[in-house]
Amino acid sequence: EFFRELLENAERSLNDMFVRTYGMLYMQNSEVFQDLFTELKRYYTGGNVNLEEMLNDFWARLLERMFQLINPQYHFSEDYLECVSKYTDQLKPFGDVPRKLKVQVTRAFIAARTFVQGLTVGREVANRVSKVSPTPGCIRALMKMLYCPYCRGLPTVKPCNNYCLNVMKGCLANQADLDTEWNLFIDAMLLVAERLEGPFNIESVMDPIDVKISEAIMNMQENSMQVSAKVFQGCGQPKPAPAQRSSRSVPESFNTRFRPYNPEERPTTAAGTSLDRLVTDIKEKLKLSKKFWSTLPYTICKDERVTAGPSVEEDCWNGHTKARYLPEIMNDGLTNQINNPEVDVDITRPDTFIRQQIMALRVMTNKLKNAYNGNDVNFQDTSDETSGSGSGSGCTDDICPTEFDFVTTEAPPVDSDRREVEASATQPSWSLQTLLFIFLSLVLQRQWR
């Protein structure tokens, strides 16, 4: 919610300052500025908005409005005003403000939107993977590890740590294959986070945007005569306005001067939270999530509620009796489970749903890299979920792969070669899904929506 509130504060600050500075003139033309913020908000929420074109259109419309205000003695047709707008880049009536602001806004918004979307994708991938149904072989291994000690008259004996690791590595073999792409995704997220802390920090860009636009307007005022002369030369001499309008002088119609706000007058975000503090916090959580999938078996098996612990090697349940667990620990990933002594794993049939999540991470990683380099990326338009969106400066089909739908979260269908387990009594008393959510809820905070 931070970014949305930031945009609302910037719009409110500009509106308040321009009402005080320009009064009725601003109120009569306020839709030009309101449309600017509407489009910025739509872009941020995934709308099909080309930032560069949108900003160019804003300055062109502002030039048209101001040109009429500084030349009230003339009547301008729509065709004439369209001709005026074509001189925006050539005449530079607003000085260098539009060029600098375009660079800052595009880079800042691209980084912010992509970073937030990356957090959403990471959360969705974790959510979906946590709902993948365990295989029958995994269920049998878990039952044997957790409940067979009771059948052997050893109710107080917990599973050996290494025994647990082989069981969990077999059960989570497909999930472990997420690790490589997940780590690349986290690295890309951290790179974009640097953009949020650097010169394209969206907070430092949006906070003074009212001042920058007003400076541009003042520059237009100061150069109004030269601008008008060049426009008249290029577009032709306009027709005089009716007598009652032409009697108004330029100073009477547009003579107010810019008065900036004091810093204490500016609105702040909730609880005064700064972007720097939020980025620092989320970066630490992202770093903690690296290698999450490959270390998940170790995270589960070190829980004293599950196993006897690494230090207890003799007095633990090894799957047959109370003794040391002798088989070697398997390596991570599906292909390394061919000789797993505890879980029957078909290494020739990777889980297609998890492979889809690997591809989803890969797509998002490419977009994060593009955003780091300042190139816009395509996202689904939340206002039209049936069509892909995409604005785009610098994003081609070769760079930006096909988009996946990251909006809804549904449990994957059970594979045709798996049997559904109907009796809840056959499930372990603890849930892998619960463990996943406890950990990831600390990593991917929902405040970055």
Coordinates of C-alpha atoms in Angstrom, one line a residue, residues 40-375:
L40 CA 0.5 6.9 -13.1
K41 CA -1.7 5.0 -10.8
R42 CA -3.0 2.9 -13.6
Y43 CA 0.5 2.1 -14.7
Y44 CA 1.5 1.1 -11.2
T45 CA -1.4 -1.3 -10.9
G46 CA -0.5 -3.1 -14.1
G47 CA -2.4 -1.0 -16.6
N48 CA -1.5 -0.8 -20.3
V49 CA 0.2 2.6 -20.1
N50 CA 3.3 3.7 -22.0
L51 CA 5.0 6.0 -19.6
E52 CA 7.0 8.0 -22.1
E53 CA 4.0 8.6 -24.4
M54 CA 1.8 9.5 -21.4
L55 CA 4.3 12.1 -20.1
N56 CA 4.8 13.6 -23.6
D57 CA 1.0 13.9 -23.9
F58 CA 0.9 15.6 -20.5
W59 CA 3.4 18.3 -21.5
A60 CA 1.7 18.8 -24.9
R61 CA -1.7 19.3 -23.3
L62 CA -0.2 21.7 -20.7
L63 CA 1.5 23.7 -23.5
E64 CA -1.9 24.0 -25.3
R65 CA -3.6 25.2 -22.1
M66 CA -0.9 27.7 -21.2
F67 CA -0.5 29.0 -24.7
Q68 CA -4.2 30.0 -24.6
L69 CA -3.7 31.7 -21.2
I70 CA -0.7 33.8 -22.3
N71 CA -2.4 34.8 -25.5
P72 CA -6.0 35.6 -24.4
Q73 CA -6.3 38.1 -27.3
Y74 CA -6.5 35.3 -29.8
H75 CA -8.9 32.5 -30.6
F76 CA -7.3 29.1 -31.2
S77 CA -9.1 26.3 -33.0
E78 CA -8.4 22.6 -32.1
D79 CA -6.3 22.2 -35.3
Y80 CA -4.2 25.2 -34.3
L81 CA -3.7 23.9 -30.8
E82 CA -2.6 20.5 -32.2
C83 CA -0.1 22.4 -34.3
V84 CA 1.1 24.1 -31.1
S85 CA 1.6 20.8 -29.3
K86 CA 3.9 19.7 -32.0
Y87 CA 6.4 22.4 -31.0
T88 CA 6.8 21.0 -27.5
D89 CA 10.1 19.2 -28.2
Q90 CA 11.4 21.8 -30.6
L91 CA 10.8 25.0 -28.6
K92 CA 11.4 23.4 -25.1
P93 CA 8.9 26.0 -23.6
F94 CA 9.2 24.3 -20.2
G95 CA 13.0 24.2 -20.2
D96 CA 14.8 20.9 -19.3
V97 CA 12.2 19.9 -16.7
P98 CA 10.2 17.5 -19.0
R99 CA 13.3 15.6 -20.1
K100 CA 14.7 15.2 -16.6
L101 CA 11.3 14.3 -15.2
K102 CA 10.6 11.7 -17.9
V103 CA 13.9 9.9 -17.1
Q104 CA 13.3 10.0 -13.4
V105 CA 9.6 9.0 -13.5
T106 CA 10.0 6.2 -16.0
R107 CA 13.0 4.6 -14.3
A108 CA 11.4 5.0 -10.8
F109 CA 8.0 3.6 -11.8
I110 CA 9.4 0.7 -13.8
A111 CA 11.6 -0.3 -10.8
A112 CA 8.8 0.1 -8.3
R113 CA 6.1 -1.7 -10.2
T114 CA 8.4 -4.6 -11.2
F115 CA 9.7 -5.0 -7.7
V116 CA 6.2 -5.2 -6.3
Q117 CA 5.1 -7.6 -9.0
G118 CA 8.1 -9.7 -8.2
L119 CA 7.1 -10.0 -4.6
T120 CA 3.6 -11.0 -5.8
V121 CA 5.0 -13.7 -8.1
G122 CA 7.3 -15.0 -5.4
R123 CA 4.4 -15.3 -3.0
E124 CA 2.2 -16.9 -5.6
V125 CA 4.8 -19.5 -6.6
A126 CA 5.4 -20.4 -2.9
N127 CA 1.6 -20.6 -2.4
R128 CA 1.1 -22.8 -5.4
V129 CA 4.0 -25.2 -4.7
S130 CA 2.8 -25.6 -1.1
K131 CA -0.4 -27.0 -2.4
V132 CA 1.1 -29.7 -4.6
S133 CA -0.2 -33.1 -3.5
P134 CA 2.3 -35.6 -2.0
T135 CA 2.9 -38.8 -3.9
P136 CA 1.7 -42.1 -2.5
G137 CA 5.3 -43.1 -2.0
C138 CA 5.9 -39.9 0.1
I139 CA 2.8 -40.6 2.2
R140 CA 3.9 -44.1 2.9
A141 CA 7.4 -42.9 3.9
L142 CA 6.0 -40.3 6.2
M143 CA 3.7 -42.8 7.9
K144 CA 6.6 -45.2 8.4
M145 CA 8.8 -42.5 9.9
L146 CA 6.3 -40.9 12.2
Y147 CA 3.9 -43.6 13.3
C148 CA 5.7 -47.0 13.0
P149 CA 7.6 -46.5 16.3
Y150 CA 4.3 -46.7 18.1
C151 CA 3.6 -50.1 16.5
R152 CA 7.0 -51.3 17.7
G153 CA 6.4 -50.3 21.2
L154 CA 8.7 -47.2 21.0
P155 CA 6.3 -44.3 21.4
T156 CA 8.9 -41.9 22.9
V157 CA 11.5 -42.6 20.2
K158 CA 11.8 -39.9 17.6
P159 CA 13.1 -40.4 14.0
C160 CA 16.8 -40.1 13.3
N161 CA 17.8 -36.8 11.8
N162 CA 19.5 -38.4 8.7
Y163 CA 16.5 -40.7 8.2
C164 CA 14.2 -37.7 8.2
L165 CA 16.4 -35.9 5.7
N166 CA 16.2 -38.8 3.2
V167 CA 12.4 -39.0 3.6
M168 CA 12.0 -35.2 3.1
K169 CA 14.5 -35.1 0.2
G170 CA 12.4 -37.8 -1.5
C171 CA 9.1 -36.1 -0.7
L172 CA 10.4 -32.6 -1.8
A173 CA 12.6 -33.8 -4.7
N174 CA 10.6 -31.7 -7.3
Q175 CA 10.4 -28.7 -5.0
A176 CA 14.2 -28.7 -4.6
D177 CA 14.5 -28.3 -8.3
L178 CA 13.0 -24.8 -7.8
D179 CA 16.1 -23.7 -6.0
T180 CA 18.3 -22.6 -8.9
E181 CA 15.7 -20.5 -10.5
W182 CA 14.5 -19.2 -7.1
N183 CA 18.0 -18.0 -6.2
L184 CA 18.4 -16.2 -9.6
F185 CA 15.0 -14.6 -8.9
I186 CA 16.0 -13.4 -5.5
D187 CA 19.3 -12.0 -6.9
A188 CA 17.3 -10.1 -9.5
M189 CA 14.9 -8.8 -6.8
L190 CA 17.9 -7.5 -4.8
L191 CA 19.3 -5.7 -7.9
V192 CA 16.0 -3.9 -8.5
A193 CA 15.9 -3.0 -4.8
E194 CA 19.1 -1.1 -5.4
R195 CA 17.2 1.0 -7.9
L196 CA 14.6 1.8 -5.2
E197 CA 17.4 3.0 -3.0
G198 CA 19.4 4.9 -5.6
P199 CA 18.7 8.1 -7.7
F200 CA 15.5 6.6 -9.1
N201 CA 13.9 6.2 -5.7
I202 CA 10.2 6.7 -6.4
E203 CA 9.7 8.6 -3.1
S204 CA 12.4 11.1 -3.9
V205 CA 11.0 11.5 -7.5
M206 CA 7.4 11.9 -6.6
D207 CA 7.7 14.1 -3.5
P208 CA 9.0 17.2 -5.3
I209 CA 7.0 16.6 -8.5
D210 CA 4.7 19.6 -7.8
V211 CA 7.7 21.9 -7.4
K212 CA 9.3 20.6 -10.7
I213 CA 6.1 21.1 -12.7
S214 CA 5.6 24.6 -11.3
E215 CA 9.2 25.5 -12.2
A216 CA 8.4 24.3 -15.7
I217 CA 5.3 26.6 -15.8
M218 CA 7.3 29.5 -14.6
N219 CA 9.9 28.9 -17.3
M220 CA 7.0 29.0 -19.9
Q221 CA 5.8 32.3 -18.4
E222 CA 9.2 33.9 -18.6
N223 CA 9.7 32.8 -22.3
S224 CA 6.1 33.3 -23.4
M225 CA 6.9 36.0 -25.9
Q226 CA 9.6 34.1 -27.7
V227 CA 7.5 30.9 -27.6
S228 CA 4.5 32.6 -29.0
A229 CA 6.4 34.3 -31.8
K230 CA 7.9 31.0 -32.9
V231 CA 4.6 29.3 -32.8
F232 CA 2.9 32.0 -34.8
Q233 CA 5.7 31.7 -37.3
G234 CA 5.3 28.0 -37.7
C235 CA 1.5 27.6 -37.3
G236 CA 0.3 30.9 -38.7
Q237 CA -1.2 34.0 -37.3
P238 CA -4.3 33.1 -35.2
K239 CA -7.6 34.9 -35.4
P240 CA -8.4 37.6 -32.9
A241 CA -10.6 36.7 -30.0
P242 CA -14.0 38.4 -29.5
A243 CA -13.7 41.9 -28.1
Q244 CA -14.6 41.1 -24.5
R245 CA -11.9 38.5 -24.3
S246 CA -9.2 40.3 -26.1
S247 CA -9.5 43.2 -23.7
R248 CA -7.9 41.1 -21.0
S249 CA -4.2 41.6 -20.7
V250 CA -1.6 38.9 -20.1
P251 CA -0.8 40.0 -16.6
E252 CA -4.4 39.9 -15.7
S253 CA -4.9 36.4 -17.0
F254 CA -1.7 34.7 -15.8
N255 CA 0.5 36.8 -13.4
T256 CA 0.8 34.6 -10.3
R257 CA 4.2 33.5 -9.2
F258 CA 5.3 30.2 -7.8
R259 CA 5.5 29.9 -4.0
P260 CA 6.8 26.5 -2.8
Y261 CA 5.5 24.6 0.2
N262 CA 7.4 24.4 3.4
P263 CA 8.6 20.8 4.0
E264 CA 6.5 20.4 7.1
E265 CA 3.4 21.1 5.0
R266 CA 3.8 18.0 2.9
P267 CA 1.7 15.0 3.7
T268 CA 3.5 11.9 4.9
T269 CA 2.8 8.2 4.4
A270 CA 1.2 6.1 7.2
A271 CA 3.3 6.2 10.4
G272 CA 5.9 8.3 8.6
T273 CA 7.3 5.1 7.0
S274 CA 10.1 5.8 4.5
L275 CA 10.9 3.9 1.4
D276 CA 14.5 3.4 2.5
R277 CA 13.4 1.7 5.7
L278 CA 11.0 -0.6 3.8
V279 CA 13.5 -1.5 1.2
T280 CA 16.1 -2.3 3.8
D281 CA 13.7 -4.5 5.7
I282 CA 12.5 -6.4 2.6
K283 CA 16.0 -6.9 1.3
E284 CA 17.0 -8.7 4.6
K285 CA 14.0 -10.9 4.3
L286 CA 14.7 -11.7 0.6
K287 CA 18.3 -12.7 1.5
L288 CA 17.0 -15.1 4.1
S289 CA 14.9 -16.8 1.5
K290 CA 17.8 -17.8 -0.7
K291 CA 18.3 -21.5 -1.0
F292 CA 15.0 -21.9 0.7
W293 CA 13.9 -25.0 -1.4
S294 CA 17.1 -26.9 -1.1
T295 CA 17.3 -26.3 2.7
L296 CA 13.7 -27.0 3.4
P297 CA 14.3 -30.7 4.4
Y298 CA 16.9 -29.5 6.8
T299 CA 14.6 -26.8 8.2
I300 CA 11.9 -29.5 8.8
C301 CA 14.2 -32.2 10.2
K302 CA 15.9 -30.0 12.7
D303 CA 12.6 -29.3 14.4
E304 CA 12.8 -31.0 17.8
R305 CA 9.1 -31.8 17.5
V306 CA 9.8 -34.0 14.4
T307 CA 13.2 -35.7 15.0
A308 CA 15.6 -36.7 17.7
G309 CA 18.0 -34.1 16.4
P310 CA 21.5 -34.3 14.8
S311 CA 23.2 -35.0 18.1
V312 CA 21.2 -38.1 18.9
E313 CA 22.4 -40.8 16.5
E314 CA 22.0 -44.0 18.5
D315 CA 18.8 -43.6 20.4
C316 CA 16.5 -42.7 17.5
W317 CA 14.1 -44.5 15.1
N318 CA 15.9 -45.5 11.9
G319 CA 12.8 -46.9 10.2
H320 CA 13.2 -50.4 11.6
T321 CA 14.3 -50.1 15.2
K322 CA 16.0 -47.9 17.8
A323 CA 19.5 -47.6 16.4
R324 CA 21.8 -45.5 14.2
Y325 CA 20.6 -44.7 10.7
L326 CA 23.3 -46.0 8.3
P327 CA 22.3 -45.2 4.7
E328 CA 24.0 -42.1 3.2
I329 CA 22.0 -38.8 2.8
M330 CA 20.8 -38.2 -0.7
N331 CA 21.8 -35.1 -2.6
D332 CA 19.1 -32.5 -3.6
G333 CA 16.8 -32.6 -6.5
L334 CA 14.8 -35.1 -8.5
T335 CA 17.6 -36.9 -10.4
N336 CA 19.5 -37.6 -7.2
Q337 CA 16.6 -39.6 -5.7
I338 CA 17.1 -42.7 -7.9
N339 CA 18.6 -44.6 -5.0
N340 CA 16.7 -43.0 -2.2
P341 CA 16.2 -45.9 0.3
E342 CA 13.1 -44.4 2.0
V343 CA 10.9 -42.9 -0.8
D344 CA 10.0 -44.4 -4.1
V345 CA 10.6 -41.6 -6.6
D346 CA 10.1 -41.8 -10.3
I347 CA 12.8 -39.5 -11.6
T348 CA 11.6 -39.9 -15.2
R349 CA 8.4 -38.0 -14.5
P350 CA 9.1 -34.5 -13.2
D351 CA 6.1 -32.7 -11.6
T352 CA 4.7 -30.6 -14.5
F353 CA 3.0 -28.1 -12.2
I354 CA 6.3 -27.3 -10.4
R355 CA 8.0 -27.0 -13.8
Q356 CA 5.5 -24.4 -14.6
Q357 CA 6.4 -22.5 -11.5
I358 CA 10.1 -22.7 -12.4
M359 CA 9.2 -21.1 -15.8
A360 CA 7.1 -18.5 -14.0
L361 CA 10.2 -17.5 -11.9
R362 CA 12.4 -17.5 -15.0
V363 CA 10.0 -15.1 -16.8
M364 CA 9.8 -12.8 -13.7
T365 CA 13.6 -12.8 -13.4
N366 CA 14.0 -11.7 -17.0
K367 CA 11.6 -8.8 -16.3
L368 CA 13.4 -7.8 -13.2
K369 CA 16.7 -7.7 -15.2
N370 CA 15.0 -5.5 -17.8
A371 CA 13.6 -3.2 -15.1
Y372 CA 17.1 -2.9 -13.5
N373 CA 18.3 -1.7 -16.9
G374 CA 15.5 0.8 -17.2
N375 CA 13.4 -1.1 -19.8

